[in-house]
Coordinates of C-alpha atoms in Angstrom, one line a residue:
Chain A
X271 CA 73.8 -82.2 103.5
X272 CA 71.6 -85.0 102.6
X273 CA 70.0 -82.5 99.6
X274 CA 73.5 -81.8 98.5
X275 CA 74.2 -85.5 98.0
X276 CA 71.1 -85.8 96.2
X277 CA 72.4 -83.2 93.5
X278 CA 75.4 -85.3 92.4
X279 CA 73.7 -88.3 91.9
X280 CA 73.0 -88.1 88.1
X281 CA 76.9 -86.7 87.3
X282 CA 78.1 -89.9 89.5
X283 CA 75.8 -91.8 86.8
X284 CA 77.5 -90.2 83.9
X285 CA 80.9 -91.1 85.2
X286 CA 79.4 -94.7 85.5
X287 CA 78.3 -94.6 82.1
X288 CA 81.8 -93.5 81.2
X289 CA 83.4 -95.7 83.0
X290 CA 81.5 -99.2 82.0
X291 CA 81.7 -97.5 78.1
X292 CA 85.6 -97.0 78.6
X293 CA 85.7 -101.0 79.2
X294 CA 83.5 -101.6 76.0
X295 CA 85.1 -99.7 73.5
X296 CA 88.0 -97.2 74.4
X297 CA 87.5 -95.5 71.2
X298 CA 84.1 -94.1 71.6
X299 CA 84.3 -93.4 75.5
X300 CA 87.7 -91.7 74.5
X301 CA 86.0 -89.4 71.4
X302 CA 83.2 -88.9 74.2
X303 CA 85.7 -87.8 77.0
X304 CA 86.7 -85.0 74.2
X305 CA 84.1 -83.9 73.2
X306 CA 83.3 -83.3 77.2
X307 CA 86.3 -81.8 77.4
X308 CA 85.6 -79.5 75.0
X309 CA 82.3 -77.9 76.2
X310 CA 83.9 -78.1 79.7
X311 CA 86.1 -75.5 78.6
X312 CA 83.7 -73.8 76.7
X313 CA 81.1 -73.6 79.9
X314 CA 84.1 -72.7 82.5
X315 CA 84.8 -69.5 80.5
X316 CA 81.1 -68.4 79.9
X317 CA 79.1 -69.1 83.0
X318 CA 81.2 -67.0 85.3
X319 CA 79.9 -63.9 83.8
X320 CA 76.5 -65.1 83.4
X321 CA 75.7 -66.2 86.7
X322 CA 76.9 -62.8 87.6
X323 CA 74.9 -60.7 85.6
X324 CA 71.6 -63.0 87.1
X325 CA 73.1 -61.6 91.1
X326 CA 73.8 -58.1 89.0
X327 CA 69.6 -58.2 87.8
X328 CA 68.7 -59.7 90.9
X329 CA 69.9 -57.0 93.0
X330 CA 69.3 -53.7 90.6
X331 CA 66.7 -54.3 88.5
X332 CA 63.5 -53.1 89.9
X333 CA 60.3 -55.5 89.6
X334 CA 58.1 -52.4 88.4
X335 CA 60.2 -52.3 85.4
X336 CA 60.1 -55.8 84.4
X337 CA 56.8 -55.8 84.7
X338 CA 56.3 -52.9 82.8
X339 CA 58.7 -53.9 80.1
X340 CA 58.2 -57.7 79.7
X341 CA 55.3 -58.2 81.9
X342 CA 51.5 -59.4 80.8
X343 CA 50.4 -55.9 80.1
X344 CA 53.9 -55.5 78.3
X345 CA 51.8 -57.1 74.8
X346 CA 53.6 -56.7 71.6
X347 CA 56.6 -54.1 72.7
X348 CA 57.3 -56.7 75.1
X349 CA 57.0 -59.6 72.7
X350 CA 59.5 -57.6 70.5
X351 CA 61.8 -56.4 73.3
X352 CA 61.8 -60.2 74.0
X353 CA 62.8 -61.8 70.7
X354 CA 65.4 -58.8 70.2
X355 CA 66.8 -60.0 73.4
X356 CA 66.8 -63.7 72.5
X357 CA 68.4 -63.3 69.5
X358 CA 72.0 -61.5 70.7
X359 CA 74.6 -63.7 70.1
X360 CA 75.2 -64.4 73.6
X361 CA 76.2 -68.3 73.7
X362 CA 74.2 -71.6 74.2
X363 CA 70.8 -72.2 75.1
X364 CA 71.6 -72.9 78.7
X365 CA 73.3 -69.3 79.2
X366 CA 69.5 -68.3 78.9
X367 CA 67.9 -70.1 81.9
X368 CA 69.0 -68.4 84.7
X369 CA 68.3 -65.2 82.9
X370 CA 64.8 -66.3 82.1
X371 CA 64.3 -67.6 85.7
X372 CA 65.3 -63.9 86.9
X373 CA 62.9 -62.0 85.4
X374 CA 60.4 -64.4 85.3
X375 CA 60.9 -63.6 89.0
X376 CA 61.1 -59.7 88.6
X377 CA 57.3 -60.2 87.3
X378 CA 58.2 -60.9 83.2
X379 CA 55.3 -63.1 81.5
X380 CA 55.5 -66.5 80.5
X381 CA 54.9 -66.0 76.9
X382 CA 57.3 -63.4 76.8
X383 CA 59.9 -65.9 78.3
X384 CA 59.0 -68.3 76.2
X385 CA 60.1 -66.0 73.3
X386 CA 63.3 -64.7 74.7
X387 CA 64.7 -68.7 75.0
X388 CA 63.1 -69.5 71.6
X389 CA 64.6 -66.8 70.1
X390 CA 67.9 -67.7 72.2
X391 CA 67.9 -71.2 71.1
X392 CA 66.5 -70.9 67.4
X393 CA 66.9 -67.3 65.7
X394 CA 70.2 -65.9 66.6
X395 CA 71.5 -63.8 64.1
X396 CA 75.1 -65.8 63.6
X397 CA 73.4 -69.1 63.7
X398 CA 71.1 -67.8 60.6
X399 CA 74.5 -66.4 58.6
X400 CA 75.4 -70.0 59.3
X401 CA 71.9 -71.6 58.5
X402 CA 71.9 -69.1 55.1
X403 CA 75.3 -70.5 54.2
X404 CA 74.7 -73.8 54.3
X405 CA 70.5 -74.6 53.2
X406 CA 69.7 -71.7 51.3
X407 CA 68.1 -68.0 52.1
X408 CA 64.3 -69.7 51.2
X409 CA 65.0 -72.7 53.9
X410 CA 66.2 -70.1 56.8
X411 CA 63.7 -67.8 55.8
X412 CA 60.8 -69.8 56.1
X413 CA 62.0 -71.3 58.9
X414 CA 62.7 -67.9 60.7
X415 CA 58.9 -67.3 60.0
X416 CA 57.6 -70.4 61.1
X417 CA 59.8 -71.0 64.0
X418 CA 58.6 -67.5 65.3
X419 CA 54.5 -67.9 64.8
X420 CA 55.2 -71.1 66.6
X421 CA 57.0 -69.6 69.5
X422 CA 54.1 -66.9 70.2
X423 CA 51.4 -69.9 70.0
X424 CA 53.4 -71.6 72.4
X425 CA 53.9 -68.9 74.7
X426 CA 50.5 -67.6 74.6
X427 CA 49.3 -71.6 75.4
X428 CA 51.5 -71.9 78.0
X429 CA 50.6 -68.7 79.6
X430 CA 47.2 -69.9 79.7
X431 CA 48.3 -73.6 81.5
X432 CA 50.6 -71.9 84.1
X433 CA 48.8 -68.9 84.8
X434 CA 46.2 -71.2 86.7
X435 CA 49.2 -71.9 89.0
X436 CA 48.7 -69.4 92.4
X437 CA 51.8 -66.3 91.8
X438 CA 54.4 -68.4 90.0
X439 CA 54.9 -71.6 92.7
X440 CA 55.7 -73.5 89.2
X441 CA 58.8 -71.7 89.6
X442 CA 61.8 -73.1 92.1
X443 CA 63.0 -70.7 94.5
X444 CA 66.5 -69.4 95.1
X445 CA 67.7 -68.9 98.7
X446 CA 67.6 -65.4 98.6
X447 CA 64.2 -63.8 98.0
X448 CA 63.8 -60.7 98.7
X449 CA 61.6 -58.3 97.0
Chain B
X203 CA 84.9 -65.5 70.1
X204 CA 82.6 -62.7 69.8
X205 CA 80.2 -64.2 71.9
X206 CA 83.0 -64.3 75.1
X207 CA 83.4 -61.1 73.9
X208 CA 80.1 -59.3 74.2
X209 CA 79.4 -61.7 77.5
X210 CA 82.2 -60.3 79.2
X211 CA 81.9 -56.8 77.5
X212 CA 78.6 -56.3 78.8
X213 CA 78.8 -58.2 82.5
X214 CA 82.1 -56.2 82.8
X215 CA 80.1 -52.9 82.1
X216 CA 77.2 -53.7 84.5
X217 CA 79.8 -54.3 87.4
X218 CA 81.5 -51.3 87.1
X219 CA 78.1 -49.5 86.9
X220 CA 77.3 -51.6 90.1
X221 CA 80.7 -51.3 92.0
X222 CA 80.6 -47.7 91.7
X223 CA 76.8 -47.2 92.3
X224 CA 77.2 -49.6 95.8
X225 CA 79.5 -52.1 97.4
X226 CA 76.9 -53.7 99.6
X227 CA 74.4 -54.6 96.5
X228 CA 77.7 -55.9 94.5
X229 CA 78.7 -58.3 97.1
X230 CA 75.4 -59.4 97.7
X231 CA 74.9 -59.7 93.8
X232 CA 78.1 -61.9 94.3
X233 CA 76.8 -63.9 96.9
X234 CA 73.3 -64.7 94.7
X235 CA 75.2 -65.6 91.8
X236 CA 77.7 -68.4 93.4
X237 CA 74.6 -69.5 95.2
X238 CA 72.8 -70.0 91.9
X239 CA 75.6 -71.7 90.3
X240 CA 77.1 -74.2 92.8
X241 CA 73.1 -74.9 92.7
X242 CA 73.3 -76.0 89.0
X243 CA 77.0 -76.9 88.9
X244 CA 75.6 -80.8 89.3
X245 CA 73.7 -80.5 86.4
X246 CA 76.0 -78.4 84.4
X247 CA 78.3 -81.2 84.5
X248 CA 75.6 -83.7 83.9
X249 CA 74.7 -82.3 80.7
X250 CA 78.4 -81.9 79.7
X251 CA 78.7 -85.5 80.5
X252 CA 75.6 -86.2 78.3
X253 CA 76.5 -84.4 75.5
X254 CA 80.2 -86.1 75.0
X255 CA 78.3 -89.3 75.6
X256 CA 75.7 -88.7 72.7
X257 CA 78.3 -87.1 70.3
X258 CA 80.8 -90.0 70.9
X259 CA 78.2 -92.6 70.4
X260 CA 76.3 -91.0 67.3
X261 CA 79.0 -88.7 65.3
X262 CA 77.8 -87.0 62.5
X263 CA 78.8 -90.3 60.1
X264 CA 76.4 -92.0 61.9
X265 CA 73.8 -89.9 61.8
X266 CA 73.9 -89.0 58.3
X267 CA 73.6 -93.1 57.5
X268 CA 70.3 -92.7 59.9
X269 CA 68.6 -89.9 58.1
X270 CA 70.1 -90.7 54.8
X271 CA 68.5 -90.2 51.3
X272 CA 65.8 -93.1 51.0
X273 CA 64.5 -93.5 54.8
X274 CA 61.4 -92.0 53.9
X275 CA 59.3 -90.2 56.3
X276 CA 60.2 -92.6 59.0
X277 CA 63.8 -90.8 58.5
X278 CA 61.9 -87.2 59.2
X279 CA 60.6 -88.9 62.9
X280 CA 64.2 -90.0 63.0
X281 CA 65.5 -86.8 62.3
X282 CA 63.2 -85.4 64.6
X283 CA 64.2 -87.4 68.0
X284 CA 67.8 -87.6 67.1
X285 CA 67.6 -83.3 66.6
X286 CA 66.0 -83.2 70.0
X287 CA 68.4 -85.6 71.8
X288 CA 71.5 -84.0 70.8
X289 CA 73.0 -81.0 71.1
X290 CA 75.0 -79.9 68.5
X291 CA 76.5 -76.4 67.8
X292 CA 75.0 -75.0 64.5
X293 CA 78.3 -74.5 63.5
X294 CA 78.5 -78.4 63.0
X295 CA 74.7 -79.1 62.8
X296 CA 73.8 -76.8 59.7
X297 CA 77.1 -77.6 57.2
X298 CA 76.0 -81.7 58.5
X299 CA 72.3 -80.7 57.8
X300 CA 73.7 -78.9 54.2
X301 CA 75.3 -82.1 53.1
X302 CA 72.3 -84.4 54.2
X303 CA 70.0 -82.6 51.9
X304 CA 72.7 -82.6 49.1
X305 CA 73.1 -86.3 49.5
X306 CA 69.1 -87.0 49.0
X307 CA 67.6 -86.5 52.3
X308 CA 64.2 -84.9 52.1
X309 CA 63.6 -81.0 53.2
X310 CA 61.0 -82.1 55.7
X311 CA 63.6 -84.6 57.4
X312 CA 66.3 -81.6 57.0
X313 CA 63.9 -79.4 58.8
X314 CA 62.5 -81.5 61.3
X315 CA 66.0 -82.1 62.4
X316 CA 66.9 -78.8 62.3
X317 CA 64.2 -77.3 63.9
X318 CA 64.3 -79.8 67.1
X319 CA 67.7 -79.6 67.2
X320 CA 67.4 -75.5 68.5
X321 CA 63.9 -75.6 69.7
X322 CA 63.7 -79.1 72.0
X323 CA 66.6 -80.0 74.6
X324 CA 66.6 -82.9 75.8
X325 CA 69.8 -82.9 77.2
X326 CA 69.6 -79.7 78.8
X327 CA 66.4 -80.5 80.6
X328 CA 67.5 -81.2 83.8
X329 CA 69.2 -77.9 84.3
X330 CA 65.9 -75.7 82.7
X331 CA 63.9 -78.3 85.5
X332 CA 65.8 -77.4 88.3
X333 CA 66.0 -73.2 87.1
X334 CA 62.7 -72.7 85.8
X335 CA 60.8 -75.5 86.8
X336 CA 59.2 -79.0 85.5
X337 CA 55.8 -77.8 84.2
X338 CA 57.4 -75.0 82.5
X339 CA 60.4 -77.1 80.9
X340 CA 57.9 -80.1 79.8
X341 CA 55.1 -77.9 78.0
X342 CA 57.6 -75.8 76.4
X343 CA 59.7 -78.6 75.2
X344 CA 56.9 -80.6 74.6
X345 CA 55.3 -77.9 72.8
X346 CA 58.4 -77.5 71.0
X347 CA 58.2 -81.1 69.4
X348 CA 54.9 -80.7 68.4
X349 CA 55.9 -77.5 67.3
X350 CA 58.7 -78.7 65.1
X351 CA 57.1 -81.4 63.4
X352 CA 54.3 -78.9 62.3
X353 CA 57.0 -76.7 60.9
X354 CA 58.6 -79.7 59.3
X355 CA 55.6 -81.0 57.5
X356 CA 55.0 -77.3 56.2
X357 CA 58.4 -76.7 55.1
X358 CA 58.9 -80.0 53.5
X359 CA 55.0 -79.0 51.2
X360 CA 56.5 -75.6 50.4
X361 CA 59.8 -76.0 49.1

């Protein structure tokens, strides 16, 4: 019970926040209650499905094949599977973390995972239509490129940091394991 | 749209598929996923609450005065925390980002702002933290920073 208090501490702060802005300037807190409102609908209707399809990989997806596809022996097929994932247009950045947090679990590698949310967060195919539109083909491009080398040096580094961590206890466990 | 779309298209699918291949594993599929998400449902809202926050506070007027034309490269470290802080969609963030560098702002500010803007989240921190863990959610947005204002400094020599 106590733990479950703990959890709603920082949204009671927001609502704080809110609620001493409101008194300072009912204009902002009002454009800020909108905006809320906004990606509160926008989060209702897409994490539904998402948290589902995490249960859906938890419970069918075996770990050989994870580890086979996207693990550490996985090298550049995986890497590749991985961006190709990351870059479905499949909704905002925090879509992607209980995904990543699954198959990190079903035995994917850390630099893989850290492709699949960079490519989530920074080379999906609409947002570059969007990016192309609006600073030029040479500005995306390059980006694209650089944004990608960048990703696989950060992946690889952190695979190296965590690795030293005994079997993954970096990573917070859900109630149900069972593998 | 499309993105509802293909997320439902394709969860819909793999329940079906699930449904028909066993009840038992569906429910219990069920049961993991609204553990997992009355688990981040704090958060969730958190973040919601940060984001209307930040984008009520610092609308896009205001941060085109902060990264304006003659800032200089203090304006690309600007560009570079504010990117990281907020969270924009890029369907606002890259006509806002267009405009910027119409209206004088450097490429390297343009970039850097870009760049941290999809690559670090601040804002959604505490829900990669309590998902996939502190180490891994500092390095990699740490990292990312770094990251960014490498690409920045490139991008801004180059073109």
């Amino acid at each position: 019970m106590k733990k479950t208090m703990k959890r709603w501490v920082f949204p009671i702060i927001i609502v704080l926040i809110f609620a001493s802005l409101a008194l300072f300037s009912a204009n902002t807190a009002e454009r800020s209650l909108n905006v809320t409102f906004d990606y509160l609908k926008e989060m209702a209707i897409i994490m539904p499905p998402v948290f589902l399809l995490m249960g859906l990989i938890e419970v069918w997806v075996p770990k050989n094949k994870i580890e086979k596809w996207l693990g550490r022996g996985s090298r550049i097929k995986g890497g590749i599977l991985s961006v190709a994932l990351g870059t479905l247009p499949a909704g905002p950045l925090y879509v992607a973390f209980p995904i990543a947090a699954s198959l990190l679990k079903k035995g994917a590698s850390v630099t893989n995972m850290v492709l699949f949310l960079g490519a989530w967060a920074a080379l999906k195919i609409p947002q570059i239509m969007v990016e192309v539109e609006f600073l030029g083909v040479a500005f995306a491009g390059l980006r694209f490129v650089l944004t990608l080398t960048a990703l696989i040096i950060i992946g690889l580094l952190m695979e190296l940091i965590l690795k030293r961590q005994t079997d993954q206890d970096w990573l917070p466990k859900t109630e149900n394991e069972n593998q | 749209m499309t993105t509802y779309i293909i997320i439902y298209g394709l969860v819909g699918a793999a329940l079906t598929a699930s449904v028909i291949k066993s009840k038992e594993k569906t429910k219990k599929a069920f049961k993991i996923a609204f553990k997992a998400f009355m688990k981040s449902l704090p958060s969730l809202l958190a973040i919601l609450g940060i984001v209307g926050l930040i984008l009520g506070v610092l609308p896009p007027e205001t941060i085109e005065s902060m990264v304006g034309a003659e800032a200089g490269f203090t304006a690309t470290i600007v560009a570079a925390i504010l990117g990281a802080v907020t969270l924009i969609p890029s369907l606002i963030a890259f006509p806002l980002a267009g405009s910027l560098l119409r209206s004088g702002a450097t490429v390297m500010t343009i970039s850097a702002f870009v760049t941290t803007l999809v690559m670090v989240g601040f804002v959604t921190a505490p829900m990669e933290i309590k998902i996939l863990g502190k180490k891994f959610t500092v390095l990699r947005n740490v990292l990312g920073f770094i990251a960014a204002l490498v690409i920045a400094f490139v991008m801004g020599m180059i073109l």
